[in-house]
Short mmCIF file of C-alpha atoms in Angstrom, two decimals:
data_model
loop_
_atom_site.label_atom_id
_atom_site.label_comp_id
_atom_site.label_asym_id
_atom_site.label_seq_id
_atom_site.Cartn_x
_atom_site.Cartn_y
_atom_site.Cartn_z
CA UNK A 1170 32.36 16.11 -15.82
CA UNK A 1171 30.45 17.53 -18.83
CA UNK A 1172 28.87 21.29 -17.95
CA UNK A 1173 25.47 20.43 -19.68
CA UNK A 1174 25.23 17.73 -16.47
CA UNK A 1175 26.04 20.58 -13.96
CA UNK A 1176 22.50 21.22 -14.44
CA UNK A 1177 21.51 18.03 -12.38
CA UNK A 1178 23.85 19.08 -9.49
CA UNK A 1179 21.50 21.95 -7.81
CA UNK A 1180 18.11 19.64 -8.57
CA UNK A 1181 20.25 16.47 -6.78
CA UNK A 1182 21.01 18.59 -3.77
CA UNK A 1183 16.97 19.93 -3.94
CA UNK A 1184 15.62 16.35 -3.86
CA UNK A 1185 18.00 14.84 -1.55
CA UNK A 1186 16.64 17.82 1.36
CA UNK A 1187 12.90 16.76 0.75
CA UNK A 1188 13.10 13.63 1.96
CA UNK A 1189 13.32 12.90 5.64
CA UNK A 1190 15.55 11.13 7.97
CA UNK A 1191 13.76 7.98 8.74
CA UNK A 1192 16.00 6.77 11.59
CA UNK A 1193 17.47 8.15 14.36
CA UNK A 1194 20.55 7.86 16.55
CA UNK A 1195 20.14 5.34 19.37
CA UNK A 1196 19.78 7.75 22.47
CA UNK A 1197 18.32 7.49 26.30
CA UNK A 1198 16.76 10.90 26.11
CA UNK A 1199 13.70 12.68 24.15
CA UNK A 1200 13.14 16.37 23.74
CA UNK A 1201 9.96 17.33 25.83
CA UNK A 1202 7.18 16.53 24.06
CA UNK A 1203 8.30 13.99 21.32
CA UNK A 1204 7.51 10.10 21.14
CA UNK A 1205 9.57 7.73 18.94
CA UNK A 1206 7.62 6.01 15.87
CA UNK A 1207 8.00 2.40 14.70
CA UNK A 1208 7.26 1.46 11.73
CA UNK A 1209 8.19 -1.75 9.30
CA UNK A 1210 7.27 -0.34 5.77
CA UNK A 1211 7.14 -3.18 2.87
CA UNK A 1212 6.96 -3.03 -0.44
CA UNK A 1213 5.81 -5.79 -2.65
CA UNK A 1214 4.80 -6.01 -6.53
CA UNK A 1215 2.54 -8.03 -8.19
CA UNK A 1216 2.59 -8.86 -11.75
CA UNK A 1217 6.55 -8.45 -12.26
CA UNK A 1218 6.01 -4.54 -11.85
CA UNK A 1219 10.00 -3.51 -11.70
CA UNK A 1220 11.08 -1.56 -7.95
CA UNK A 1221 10.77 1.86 -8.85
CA UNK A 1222 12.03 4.57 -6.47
CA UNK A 1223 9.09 4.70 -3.91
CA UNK A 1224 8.80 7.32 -0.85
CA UNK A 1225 5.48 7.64 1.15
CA UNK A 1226 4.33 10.67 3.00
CA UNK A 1227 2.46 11.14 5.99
CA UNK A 1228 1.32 14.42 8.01
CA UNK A 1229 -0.10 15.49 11.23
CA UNK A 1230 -3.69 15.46 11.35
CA UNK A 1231 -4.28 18.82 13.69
CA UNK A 1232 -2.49 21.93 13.36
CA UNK A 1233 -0.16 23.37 10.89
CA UNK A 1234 2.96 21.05 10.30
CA UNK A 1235 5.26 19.63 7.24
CA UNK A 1236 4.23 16.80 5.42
CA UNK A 1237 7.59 13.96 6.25
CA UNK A 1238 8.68 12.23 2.93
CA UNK A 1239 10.58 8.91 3.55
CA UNK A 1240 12.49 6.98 0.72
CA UNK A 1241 11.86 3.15 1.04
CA UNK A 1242 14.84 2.28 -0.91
CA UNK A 1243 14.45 -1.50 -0.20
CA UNK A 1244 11.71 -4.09 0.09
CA UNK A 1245 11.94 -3.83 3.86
CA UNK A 1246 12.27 -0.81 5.48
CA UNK A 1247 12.47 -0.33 9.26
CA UNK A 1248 11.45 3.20 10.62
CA UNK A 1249 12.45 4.53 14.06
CA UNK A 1250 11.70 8.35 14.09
CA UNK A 1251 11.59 10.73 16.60
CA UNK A 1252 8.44 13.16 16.09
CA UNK A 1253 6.55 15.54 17.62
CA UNK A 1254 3.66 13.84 19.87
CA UNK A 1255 -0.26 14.00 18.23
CA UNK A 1256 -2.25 12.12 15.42
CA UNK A 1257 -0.61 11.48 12.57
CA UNK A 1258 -1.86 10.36 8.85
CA UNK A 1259 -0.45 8.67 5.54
CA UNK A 1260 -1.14 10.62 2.47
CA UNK A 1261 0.70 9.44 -0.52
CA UNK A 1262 3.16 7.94 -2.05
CA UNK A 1263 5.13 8.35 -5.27
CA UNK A 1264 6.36 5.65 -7.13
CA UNK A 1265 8.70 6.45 -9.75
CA UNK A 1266 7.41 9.64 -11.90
CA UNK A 1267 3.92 8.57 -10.65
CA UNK A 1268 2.47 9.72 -7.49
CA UNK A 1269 -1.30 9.24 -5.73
CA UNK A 1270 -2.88 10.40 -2.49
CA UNK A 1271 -5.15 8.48 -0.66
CA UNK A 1272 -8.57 8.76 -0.93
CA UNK A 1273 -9.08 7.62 3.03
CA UNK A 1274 -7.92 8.08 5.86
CA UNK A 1275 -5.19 5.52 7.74
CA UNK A 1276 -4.16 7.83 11.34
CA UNK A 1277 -1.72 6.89 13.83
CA UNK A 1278 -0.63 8.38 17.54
CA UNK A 1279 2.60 8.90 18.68
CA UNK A 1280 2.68 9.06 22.54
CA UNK A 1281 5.21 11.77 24.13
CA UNK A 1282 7.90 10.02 25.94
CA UNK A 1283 6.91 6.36 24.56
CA UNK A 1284 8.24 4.25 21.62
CA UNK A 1285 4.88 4.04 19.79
CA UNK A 1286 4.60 1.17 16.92
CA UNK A 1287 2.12 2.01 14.67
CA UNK A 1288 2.43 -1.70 12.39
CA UNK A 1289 3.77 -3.28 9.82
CA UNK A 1290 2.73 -1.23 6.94
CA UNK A 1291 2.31 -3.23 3.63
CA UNK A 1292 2.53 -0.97 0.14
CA UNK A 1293 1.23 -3.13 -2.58
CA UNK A 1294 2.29 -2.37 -5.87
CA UNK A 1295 -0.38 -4.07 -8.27
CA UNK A 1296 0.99 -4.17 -11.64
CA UNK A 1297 -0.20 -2.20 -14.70
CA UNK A 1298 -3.43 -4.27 -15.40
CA UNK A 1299 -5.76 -1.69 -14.61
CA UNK A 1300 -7.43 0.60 -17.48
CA UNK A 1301 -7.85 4.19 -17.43
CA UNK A 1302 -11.44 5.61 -17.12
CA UNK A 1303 -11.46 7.42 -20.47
CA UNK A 1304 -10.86 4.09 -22.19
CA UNK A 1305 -7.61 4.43 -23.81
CA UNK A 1306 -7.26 1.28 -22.93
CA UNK A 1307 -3.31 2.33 -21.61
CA UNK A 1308 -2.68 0.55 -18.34
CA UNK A 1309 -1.67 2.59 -15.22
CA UNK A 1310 -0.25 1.20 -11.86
CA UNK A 1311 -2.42 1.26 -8.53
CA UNK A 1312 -1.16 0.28 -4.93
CA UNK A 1313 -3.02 -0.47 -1.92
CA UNK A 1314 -2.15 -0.67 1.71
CA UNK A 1315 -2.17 -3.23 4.84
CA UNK A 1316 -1.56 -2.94 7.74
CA UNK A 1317 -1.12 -5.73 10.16
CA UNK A 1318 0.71 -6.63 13.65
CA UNK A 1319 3.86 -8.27 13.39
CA UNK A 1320 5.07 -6.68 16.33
CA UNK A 1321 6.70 -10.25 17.89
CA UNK A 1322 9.09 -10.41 14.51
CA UNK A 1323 9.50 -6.16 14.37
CA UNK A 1324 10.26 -5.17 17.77
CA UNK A 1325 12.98 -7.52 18.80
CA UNK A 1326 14.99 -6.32 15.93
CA UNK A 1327 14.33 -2.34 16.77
CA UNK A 1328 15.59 -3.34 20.69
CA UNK A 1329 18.76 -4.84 19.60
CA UNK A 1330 19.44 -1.88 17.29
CA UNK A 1331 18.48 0.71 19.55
CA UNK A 1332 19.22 -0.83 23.39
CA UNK A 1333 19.75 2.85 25.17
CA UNK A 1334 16.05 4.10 23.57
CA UNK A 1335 14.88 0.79 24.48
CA UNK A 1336 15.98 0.77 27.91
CA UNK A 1337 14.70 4.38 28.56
CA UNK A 1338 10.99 4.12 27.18
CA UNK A 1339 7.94 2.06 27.01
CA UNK A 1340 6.57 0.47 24.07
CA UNK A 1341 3.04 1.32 23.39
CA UNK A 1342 1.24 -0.11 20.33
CA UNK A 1343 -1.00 2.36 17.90
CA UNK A 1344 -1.33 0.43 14.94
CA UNK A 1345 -2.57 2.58 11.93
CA UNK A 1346 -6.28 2.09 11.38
CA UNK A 1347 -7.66 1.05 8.48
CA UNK A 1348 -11.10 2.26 8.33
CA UNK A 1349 -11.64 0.82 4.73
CA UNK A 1350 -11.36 -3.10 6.32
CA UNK A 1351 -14.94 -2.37 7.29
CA UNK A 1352 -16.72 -1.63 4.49
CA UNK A 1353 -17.13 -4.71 2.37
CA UNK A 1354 -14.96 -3.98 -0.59
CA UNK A 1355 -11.32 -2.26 -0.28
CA UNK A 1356 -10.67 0.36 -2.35
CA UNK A 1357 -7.62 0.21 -4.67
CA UNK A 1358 -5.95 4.29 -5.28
CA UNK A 1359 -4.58 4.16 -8.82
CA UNK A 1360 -1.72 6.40 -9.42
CA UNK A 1361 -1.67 9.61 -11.58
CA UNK A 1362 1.24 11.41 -13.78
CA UNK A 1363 2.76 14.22 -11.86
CA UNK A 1364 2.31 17.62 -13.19
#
């Protein structure tokens, strides 16, 4: 290996730490405290948009805490996470060398002791159609989110993978809320260059 890529080694190892484990190992006991979160994360593009790397990051809404980066290498991505119990939020999500916050809020709860599934969460990548406000007139990607309740196709699939956890816990539905479903118009969050 060349020494001018030894440079990429240390910044590999850096970004590979950030992002978080999204599954865990199939076990019959949770540390005090902690619930298990489901979560069925999709990705879909519109327009032919190409799958960029994509991770999404959510945090806990109360206290002081670390905001949890997962990767969603793949179209479908099942998420069974053990976390601390307490409200929880989406934030952002990066998709490539682009990355956005939300401008709203979408919270979920995790239970203590419970399995909590919290939806089927739907990250819509809508092409490169939309203009930027100064007029250039050079297109820039948005995404917008869904969440719905697919919990008769989801579940089955997370109690045959994890049968002890299963076994041990009740399943308790908090689906994310999506407080922008009531206003009349959704709002769309178009990405940004990172700095």
């Amino acid at each position: 290996m060349s020494l001018r890529w030894l440079w990429l080694l240390p910044l590999v190892v850096l970004l590979g730490g950030c992002a978080t484990d999204k599954n865990m190992s199939d076990s019959k006991q949770l540390p005090p405290g902690t619930g298990v979160m489901v979560a069925n994360l999709r990705v879909r593009s519109l327009g032919g948009v190409a799958y960029p790397p994509v991770t999404i990051n959510f945090d806990k809404m109360h206290g002081v805490s670390t905001s949890k980066i997962i990767a969603l290498p793949a179209r479908n991505n099942l998420i069974v996470m053990q976390l601390p119990a307490g409200d929880y939020s989406w934030t952002s999500v990066h998709i490539g060398d682009l990355s956005g916050s939300t401008s709203y809020r979408m919270p979920f709860t995790v239970e203590a002791g419970k399995i909590n599934y919290v939806g089927d969460v739907l990250l819509l990548l809508d092409s490169y159609h939309l203009k930027r406000a100064n007029g250039s007139g050079i297109p820039e990607p948005s995404y917008n989110f869904f969440i719905k309740d697919l919990s008769a196709s989801t579940l089955p699939g997370v109690a045959s993978t994890y049968p002890e956890l299963w076994r041990a816990y009740p399943v308790v539905t908090h689906l994310t809320q999506d407080f922008r479903r009531k206003e009349s118009t959704p709002s769309i969050d178009v990405l940004h260059l990172s700095k």
